[in-house]
Amino acid sequence: MIPQTLEQLEQVRKECRTMVRKRAAASAGSTLVPLPGTDVLADVGMLMQLLPAINDKFGLSQKQLDGMDPETKSMIYGFVMSIGSKVIGRMVTKELVVQVLKRVGVRVATKSVAKFVPFAGQGLAAALSFTAMRYVGNKHIDDCFEVVKRMIEQREGLPGEPVPVSLEEGSRQNSEDEEKLDTNANVKP
């Protein structure tokens, strides 16, 4: 379900960042396996689970969007397109994850080569793996956050729906309305 308030949205972002940190640490650990390519395969597998989990937390998975009314779905896809995300609201496939990893391609390639340098190379590979996984995950979180934030802001600004105002603003508005009524009542036709 899509968060309804900015507070709920912020809580979802915190939960997702925790998930990303855990997966990034697991990704760094996968570089310790000395077989070529295992770390990249592990990253692809982790991202194929992580990205849909983030979508789901924000209420933006393909299944969740399919269950929405056409107007809301259209609004969300408009926000997604303006942000340029290729992952929000879509089925996350291996090909899609590889496209996402190409954004951080230099880090992934360097990590694969660096792990074969004795001692320091494995540390560098682990650091690069952690950083790359964290970057991809946090970028996706930021994209999802922005889409839902825009949706909340759009919903609050729709005509016919009350827009929250502070007590001070509401009090000032009531005073202005009363003055207008008094002025109109004193006017003789």
CSV table of N, CA, C and O in Angstrom, one decimal, residues 43-120:
chain,number,residue,atom,x,y,z
A,43,ASP,N,25.5,-10.4,-7.0
A,43,ASP,CA,24.9,-9.0,-7.0
A,43,ASP,C,23.6,-9.0,-7.8
A,43,ASP,O,22.6,-8.4,-7.4
A,44,VAL,N,23.6,-9.7,-9.0
A,44,VAL,CA,22.4,-9.7,-9.8
A,44,VAL,C,21.3,-10.4,-9.0
A,44,VAL,O,20.1,-9.9,-9.0
A,45,GLY,N,21.6,-11.5,-8.4
A,45,GLY,CA,20.6,-12.2,-7.6
A,45,GLY,C,20.0,-11.4,-6.5
A,45,GLY,O,18.8,-11.4,-6.2
A,46,MET,N,20.9,-10.7,-5.8
A,46,MET,CA,20.5,-9.9,-4.7
A,46,MET,C,19.6,-8.7,-5.1
A,46,MET,O,18.6,-8.4,-4.5
A,47,LEU,N,20.0,-8.1,-6.2
A,47,LEU,CA,19.2,-7.0,-6.8
A,47,LEU,C,17.9,-7.4,-7.3
A,47,LEU,O,16.9,-6.7,-7.2
A,48,MET,N,17.8,-8.6,-7.8
A,48,MET,CA,16.5,-9.2,-8.3
A,48,MET,C,15.5,-9.4,-7.2
A,48,MET,O,14.3,-9.4,-7.4
A,49,GLN,N,16.1,-9.5,-5.9
A,49,GLN,CA,15.2,-9.6,-4.8
A,49,GLN,C,15.0,-8.2,-4.1
A,49,GLN,O,13.9,-7.9,-3.7
A,50,LEU,N,16.1,-7.4,-4.1
A,50,LEU,CA,16.0,-6.1,-3.4
A,50,LEU,C,15.2,-5.1,-4.1
A,50,LEU,O,14.3,-4.4,-3.4
A,51,LEU,N,15.3,-4.9,-5.4
A,51,LEU,CA,14.5,-3.9,-6.1
A,51,LEU,C,13.0,-4.1,-6.0
A,51,LEU,O,12.3,-3.2,-5.7
A,52,PRO,N,12.5,-5.3,-6.2
A,52,PRO,CA,11.1,-5.6,-6.0
A,52,PRO,C,10.6,-5.4,-4.6
A,52,PRO,O,9.5,-4.9,-4.3
A,53,ALA,N,11.5,-5.7,-3.6
A,53,ALA,CA,11.1,-5.5,-2.2
A,53,ALA,C,11.0,-4.0,-1.9
A,53,ALA,O,10.1,-3.6,-1.2
A,54,ILE,N,11.8,-3.2,-2.5
A,54,ILE,CA,11.7,-1.7,-2.3
A,54,ILE,C,10.5,-1.2,-2.9
A,54,ILE,O,9.7,-0.5,-2.3
A,55,ASN,N,10.2,-1.7,-4.2
A,55,ASN,CA,9.0,-1.3,-4.9
A,55,ASN,C,7.8,-1.6,-4.0
A,55,ASN,O,6.8,-0.8,-3.8
A,56,ASP,N,7.8,-2.8,-3.4
A,56,ASP,CA,6.6,-3.3,-2.6
A,56,ASP,C,6.4,-2.5,-1.4
A,56,ASP,O,5.3,-2.1,-1.0
A,57,LYS,N,7.5,-2.1,-0.7
A,57,LYS,CA,7.4,-1.3,0.5
A,57,LYS,C,6.8,0.1,0.2
A,57,LYS,O,6.1,0.6,1.0
A,58,PHE,N,7.1,0.6,-1.0
A,58,PHE,CA,6.6,1.9,-1.3
A,58,PHE,C,5.2,1.8,-2.0
A,58,PHE,O,4.6,2.8,-2.3
A,59,GLY,N,4.7,0.6,-2.2
A,59,GLY,CA,3.4,0.4,-2.8
A,59,GLY,C,3.5,0.6,-4.3
A,59,GLY,O,2.5,0.9,-5.0
A,60,LEU,N,4.7,0.4,-4.9
A,60,LEU,CA,4.9,0.7,-6.3
A,60,LEU,C,5.3,-0.6,-7.1
A,60,LEU,O,5.9,-0.5,-8.2
A,61,SER,N,4.9,-1.8,-6.6
A,61,SER,CA,5.3,-3.0,-7.4
A,61,SER,C,4.3,-3.1,-8.6
A,61,SER,O,3.2,-2.4,-8.6
A,62,GLN,N,4.6,-3.9,-9.5
A,62,GLN,CA,3.8,-4.0,-10.7
A,62,GLN,C,2.4,-4.6,-10.3
A,62,GLN,O,1.4,-4.1,-10.8
A,63,LYS,N,2.4,-5.5,-9.4
A,63,LYS,CA,1.1,-6.1,-9.0
A,63,LYS,C,0.3,-5.0,-8.2
A,63,LYS,O,-1.0,-5.0,-8.5
A,64,GLN,N,0.9,-4.2,-7.4
A,64,GLN,CA,0.1,-3.2,-6.7
A,64,GLN,C,-0.4,-2.1,-7.6
A,64,GLN,O,-1.5,-1.7,-7.5
A,65,LEU,N,0.4,-1.7,-8.6
A,65,LEU,CA,-0.1,-0.7,-9.6
A,65,LEU,C,-1.2,-1.3,-10.5
A,65,LEU,O,-2.1,-0.5,-10.8
A,66,ASP,N,-1.1,-2.6,-10.8
A,66,ASP,CA,-2.2,-3.2,-11.6
A,66,ASP,C,-3.5,-3.1,-10.9
A,66,ASP,O,-4.6,-3.1,-11.5
A,67,GLY,N,-3.5,-3.1,-9.6
A,67,GLY,CA,-4.8,-3.1,-8.8
A,67,GLY,C,-5.3,-1.7,-8.6
A,67,GLY,O,-6.4,-1.5,-7.9
A,68,MET,N,-4.7,-0.7,-9.1
A,68,MET,CA,-5.1,0.7,-8.8
A,68,MET,C,-6.0,1.2,-9.9
A,68,MET,O,-6.1,0.6,-11.0
A,69,ASP,N,-6.8,2.3,-9.6
A,69,ASP,CA,-7.7,2.8,-10.6
A,69,ASP,C,-6.8,3.5,-11.7
A,69,ASP,O,-5.7,3.9,-11.4
A,70,PRO,N,-7.4,3.6,-12.9
A,70,PRO,CA,-6.6,4.1,-14.0
A,70,PRO,C,-6.0,5.5,-13.8
A,70,PRO,O,-4.9,5.8,-14.2
A,71,GLU,N,-6.8,6.4,-13.1
A,71,GLU,CA,-6.3,7.7,-12.9
A,71,GLU,C,-5.1,7.8,-12.0
A,71,GLU,O,-4.1,8.4,-12.4
A,72,THR,N,-5.1,7.0,-10.9
A,72,THR,CA,-4.0,7.0,-10.0
A,72,THR,C,-2.8,6.3,-10.7
A,72,THR,O,-1.6,6.8,-10.6
A,73,LYS,N,-3.0,5.2,-11.4
A,73,LYS,CA,-1.9,4.5,-12.1
A,73,LYS,C,-1.3,5.5,-13.1
A,73,LYS,O,-0.1,5.5,-13.2
A,74,SER,N,-2.1,6.2,-13.9
A,74,SER,CA,-1.6,7.1,-14.9
A,74,SER,C,-0.7,8.2,-14.2
A,74,SER,O,0.3,8.6,-14.7
A,75,MET,N,-1.2,8.7,-13.1
A,75,MET,CA,-0.4,9.7,-12.4
A,75,MET,C,0.9,9.2,-11.9
A,75,MET,O,1.9,9.9,-12.1
A,76,ILE,N,0.9,8.0,-11.4
A,76,ILE,CA,2.2,7.4,-10.9
A,76,ILE,C,3.1,7.2,-12.1
A,76,ILE,O,4.3,7.5,-12.0
A,77,TYR,N,2.6,6.6,-13.2
A,77,TYR,CA,3.5,6.4,-14.3
A,77,TYR,C,4.1,7.7,-14.9
A,77,TYR,O,5.2,7.7,-15.4
A,78,GLY,N,3.3,8.8,-14.8
A,78,GLY,CA,3.8,10.1,-15.2
A,78,GLY,C,4.9,10.5,-14.4
A,78,GLY,O,5.9,11.0,-14.9
A,79,PHE,N,4.8,10.4,-13.1
A,79,PHE,CA,5.9,10.7,-12.1
A,79,PHE,C,7.1,9.8,-12.4
A,79,PHE,O,8.2,10.3,-12.4
A,80,VAL,N,6.9,8.5,-12.6
A,80,VAL,CA,8.0,7.6,-12.9
A,80,VAL,C,8.7,8.0,-14.1
A,80,VAL,O,10.0,8.1,-14.1
A,81,MET,N,8.0,8.4,-15.2
A,81,MET,CA,8.7,8.8,-16.4
A,81,MET,C,9.4,10.1,-16.2
A,81,MET,O,10.5,10.2,-16.8
A,82,SER,N,8.9,11.0,-15.5
A,82,SER,CA,9.6,12.3,-15.3
A,82,SER,C,10.9,12.1,-14.5
A,82,SER,O,11.9,12.8,-14.7
A,83,ILE,N,10.9,11.1,-13.6
A,83,ILE,CA,12.1,10.8,-12.9
A,83,ILE,C,13.1,10.0,-13.7
A,83,ILE,O,14.3,10.1,-13.5
A,84,GLY,N,12.6,9.2,-14.6
A,84,GLY,CA,13.4,8.4,-15.5
A,84,GLY,C,13.8,7.0,-14.9
A,84,GLY,O,14.7,6.4,-15.4
A,85,SER,N,13.0,6.5,-14.0
A,85,SER,CA,13.3,5.2,-13.4
A,85,SER,C,12.8,4.1,-14.4
A,85,SER,O,11.8,4.2,-15.0
A,86,LYS,N,13.7,3.0,-14.5
A,86,LYS,CA,13.3,1.9,-15.3
A,86,LYS,C,12.9,0.7,-14.5
A,86,LYS,O,12.5,-0.3,-15.0
A,87,VAL,N,12.8,0.9,-13.2
A,87,VAL,CA,12.5,-0.2,-12.3
A,87,VAL,C,11.2,-0.1,-11.6
A,87,VAL,O,10.6,-1.1,-11.3
A,88,ILE,N,10.7,1.1,-11.3
A,88,ILE,CA,9.5,1.3,-10.6
A,88,ILE,C,8.3,0.8,-11.4
A,88,ILE,O,8.1,1.1,-12.5
A,89,GLY,N,7.5,-0.1,-10.7
A,89,GLY,CA,6.3,-0.6,-11.3
A,89,GLY,C,6.5,-1.6,-12.4
A,89,GLY,O,5.6,-1.9,-13.2
A,90,ARG,N,7.7,-2.1,-12.5
A,90,ARG,CA,8.0,-3.1,-13.6
A,90,ARG,C,8.4,-4.4,-13.0
A,90,ARG,O,8.9,-4.5,-11.9
A,91,MET,N,8.3,-5.5,-13.8
A,91,MET,CA,8.8,-6.8,-13.4
A,91,MET,C,10.3,-6.7,-13.4
A,91,MET,O,10.9,-6.3,-14.4
A,92,VAL,N,10.9,-7.0,-12.3
A,92,VAL,CA,12.4,-7.0,-12.3
A,92,VAL,C,13.0,-8.3,-12.8
A,92,VAL,O,12.8,-9.3,-12.2
A,93,THR,N,13.6,-8.2,-14.0
A,93,THR,CA,14.2,-9.3,-14.6
A,93,THR,C,15.8,-9.2,-14.6
A,93,THR,O,16.3,-8.2,-14.2
A,94,LYS,N,16.4,-10.3,-14.9
A,94,LYS,CA,17.9,-10.3,-15.0
A,94,LYS,C,18.4,-9.2,-15.9
A,94,LYS,O,19.3,-8.5,-15.6
A,95,GLU,N,17.7,-9.1,-17.1
A,95,GLU,CA,18.2,-8.1,-18.1
A,95,GLU,C,18.0,-6.7,-17.5
A,95,GLU,O,18.9,-5.8,-17.7
A,96,LEU,N,17.0,-6.4,-16.8
A,96,LEU,CA,16.7,-5.1,-16.2
A,96,LEU,C,17.8,-4.8,-15.1
A,96,LEU,O,18.4,-3.7,-15.1
A,97,VAL,N,18.1,-5.8,-14.3
A,97,VAL,CA,19.2,-5.7,-13.3
A,97,VAL,C,20.5,-5.4,-14.0
A,97,VAL,O,21.3,-4.5,-13.5
A,98,VAL,N,20.8,-6.1,-15.0
A,98,VAL,CA,22.1,-5.9,-15.7
A,98,VAL,C,22.1,-4.4,-16.3
A,98,VAL,O,23.2,-3.8,-16.2
A,99,GLN,N,21.0,-3.9,-16.8
A,99,GLN,CA,21.0,-2.5,-17.2
A,99,GLN,C,21.3,-1.6,-16.1
A,99,GLN,O,22.0,-0.6,-16.2
A,100,VAL,N,20.7,-1.9,-14.9
A,100,VAL,CA,20.9,-1.0,-13.7
A,100,VAL,C,22.4,-1.1,-13.3
A,100,VAL,O,23.0,-0.1,-13.0
A,101,LEU,N,23.0,-2.3,-13.4
A,101,LEU,CA,24.4,-2.4,-13.0
A,101,LEU,C,25.3,-1.7,-14.0
A,101,LEU,O,26.4,-1.4,-13.6
A,102,LYS,N,24.9,-1.5,-15.2
A,102,LYS,CA,25.7,-0.8,-16.2
A,102,LYS,C,26.0,0.6,-15.7
A,102,LYS,O,27.0,1.2,-16.1
A,103,ARG,N,25.0,1.2,-14.9
A,103,ARG,CA,25.2,2.5,-14.4
A,103,ARG,C,26.5,2.6,-13.5
A,103,ARG,O,27.1,3.6,-13.4
A,104,VAL,N,26.7,1.5,-12.8
A,104,VAL,CA,27.9,1.5,-12.0
A,104,VAL,C,28.9,0.5,-12.5
A,104,VAL,O,29.7,-0.1,-11.8
A,105,GLY,N,29.0,0.4,-13.8
A,105,GLY,CA,29.8,-0.6,-14.5
A,105,GLY,C,31.3,-0.6,-14.2
A,105,GLY,O,31.9,-1.6,-14.1
A,106,VAL,N,31.9,0.6,-14.1
A,106,VAL,CA,33.3,0.7,-13.8
A,106,VAL,C,33.6,0.1,-12.4
A,106,VAL,O,34.6,-0.6,-12.3
A,107,ARG,N,32.7,0.4,-11.5
A,107,ARG,CA,32.9,-0.2,-10.1
A,107,ARG,C,32.8,-1.7,-10.2
A,107,ARG,O,33.6,-2.4,-9.5
A,108,VAL,N,31.9,-2.3,-10.9
A,108,VAL,CA,31.7,-3.7,-11.0
A,108,VAL,C,32.9,-4.3,-11.7
A,108,VAL,O,33.4,-5.4,-11.2
A,109,ALA,N,33.3,-3.8,-12.8
A,109,ALA,CA,34.5,-4.3,-13.5
A,109,ALA,C,35.7,-4.2,-12.6
A,109,ALA,O,36.5,-5.2,-12.6
A,110,THR,N,36.0,-3.1,-12.0
A,110,THR,CA,37.1,-3.0,-11.1
A,110,THR,C,37.1,-4.0,-10.0
A,110,THR,O,38.1,-4.5,-9.6
A,111,LYS,N,35.9,-4.2,-9.4
A,111,LYS,CA,35.8,-5.1,-8.3
A,111,LYS,C,36.2,-6.5,-8.8
A,111,LYS,O,36.9,-7.2,-8.0
A,112,SER,N,35.7,-6.9,-9.9
A,112,SER,CA,36.0,-8.3,-10.4
A,112,SER,C,37.5,-8.5,-10.6
A,112,SER,O,38.0,-9.6,-10.4
A,113,VAL,N,38.2,-7.5,-11.1
A,113,VAL,CA,39.7,-7.6,-11.3
A,113,VAL,C,40.4,-7.4,-10.0
A,113,VAL,O,41.4,-8.2,-9.8
A,114,ALA,N,40.0,-6.5,-9.2
A,114,ALA,CA,40.7,-6.2,-7.9
A,114,ALA,C,40.8,-7.4,-7.0
A,114,ALA,O,41.7,-7.5,-6.2
A,115,LYS,N,39.8,-8.2,-7.0
A,115,LYS,CA,39.8,-9.3,-6.0
A,115,LYS,C,40.9,-10.3,-6.2
A,115,LYS,O,41.1,-11.1,-5.3
A,116,PHE,N,41.5,-10.3,-7.4
A,116,PHE,CA,42.6,-11.2,-7.6
A,116,PHE,C,44.0,-10.7,-7.2
A,116,PHE,O,45.0,-11.4,-7.3
A,117,VAL,N,44.0,-9.5,-6.7
A,117,VAL,CA,45.3,-8.9,-6.2
A,117,VAL,C,45.3,-9.4,-4.7
A,117,VAL,O,44.4,-9.1,-4.0
A,118,PRO,N,46.4,-10.0,-4.3
A,118,PRO,CA,46.5,-10.6,-3.0
A,118,PRO,C,46.2,-9.5,-1.9
A,118,PRO,O,46.7,-8.4,-2.0
A,119,PHE,N,45.5,-9.9,-0.9
A,119,PHE,CA,45.1,-9.1,0.3
A,119,PHE,C,44.4,-7.8,0.1
A,119,PHE,O,43.2,-7.7,0.3
A,120,ALA,N,45.1,-6.8,-0.3
A,120,ALA,CA,44.5,-5.5,-0.5
A,120,ALA,C,43.5,-5.5,-1.6
A,120,ALA,O,42.5,-4.8,-1.5
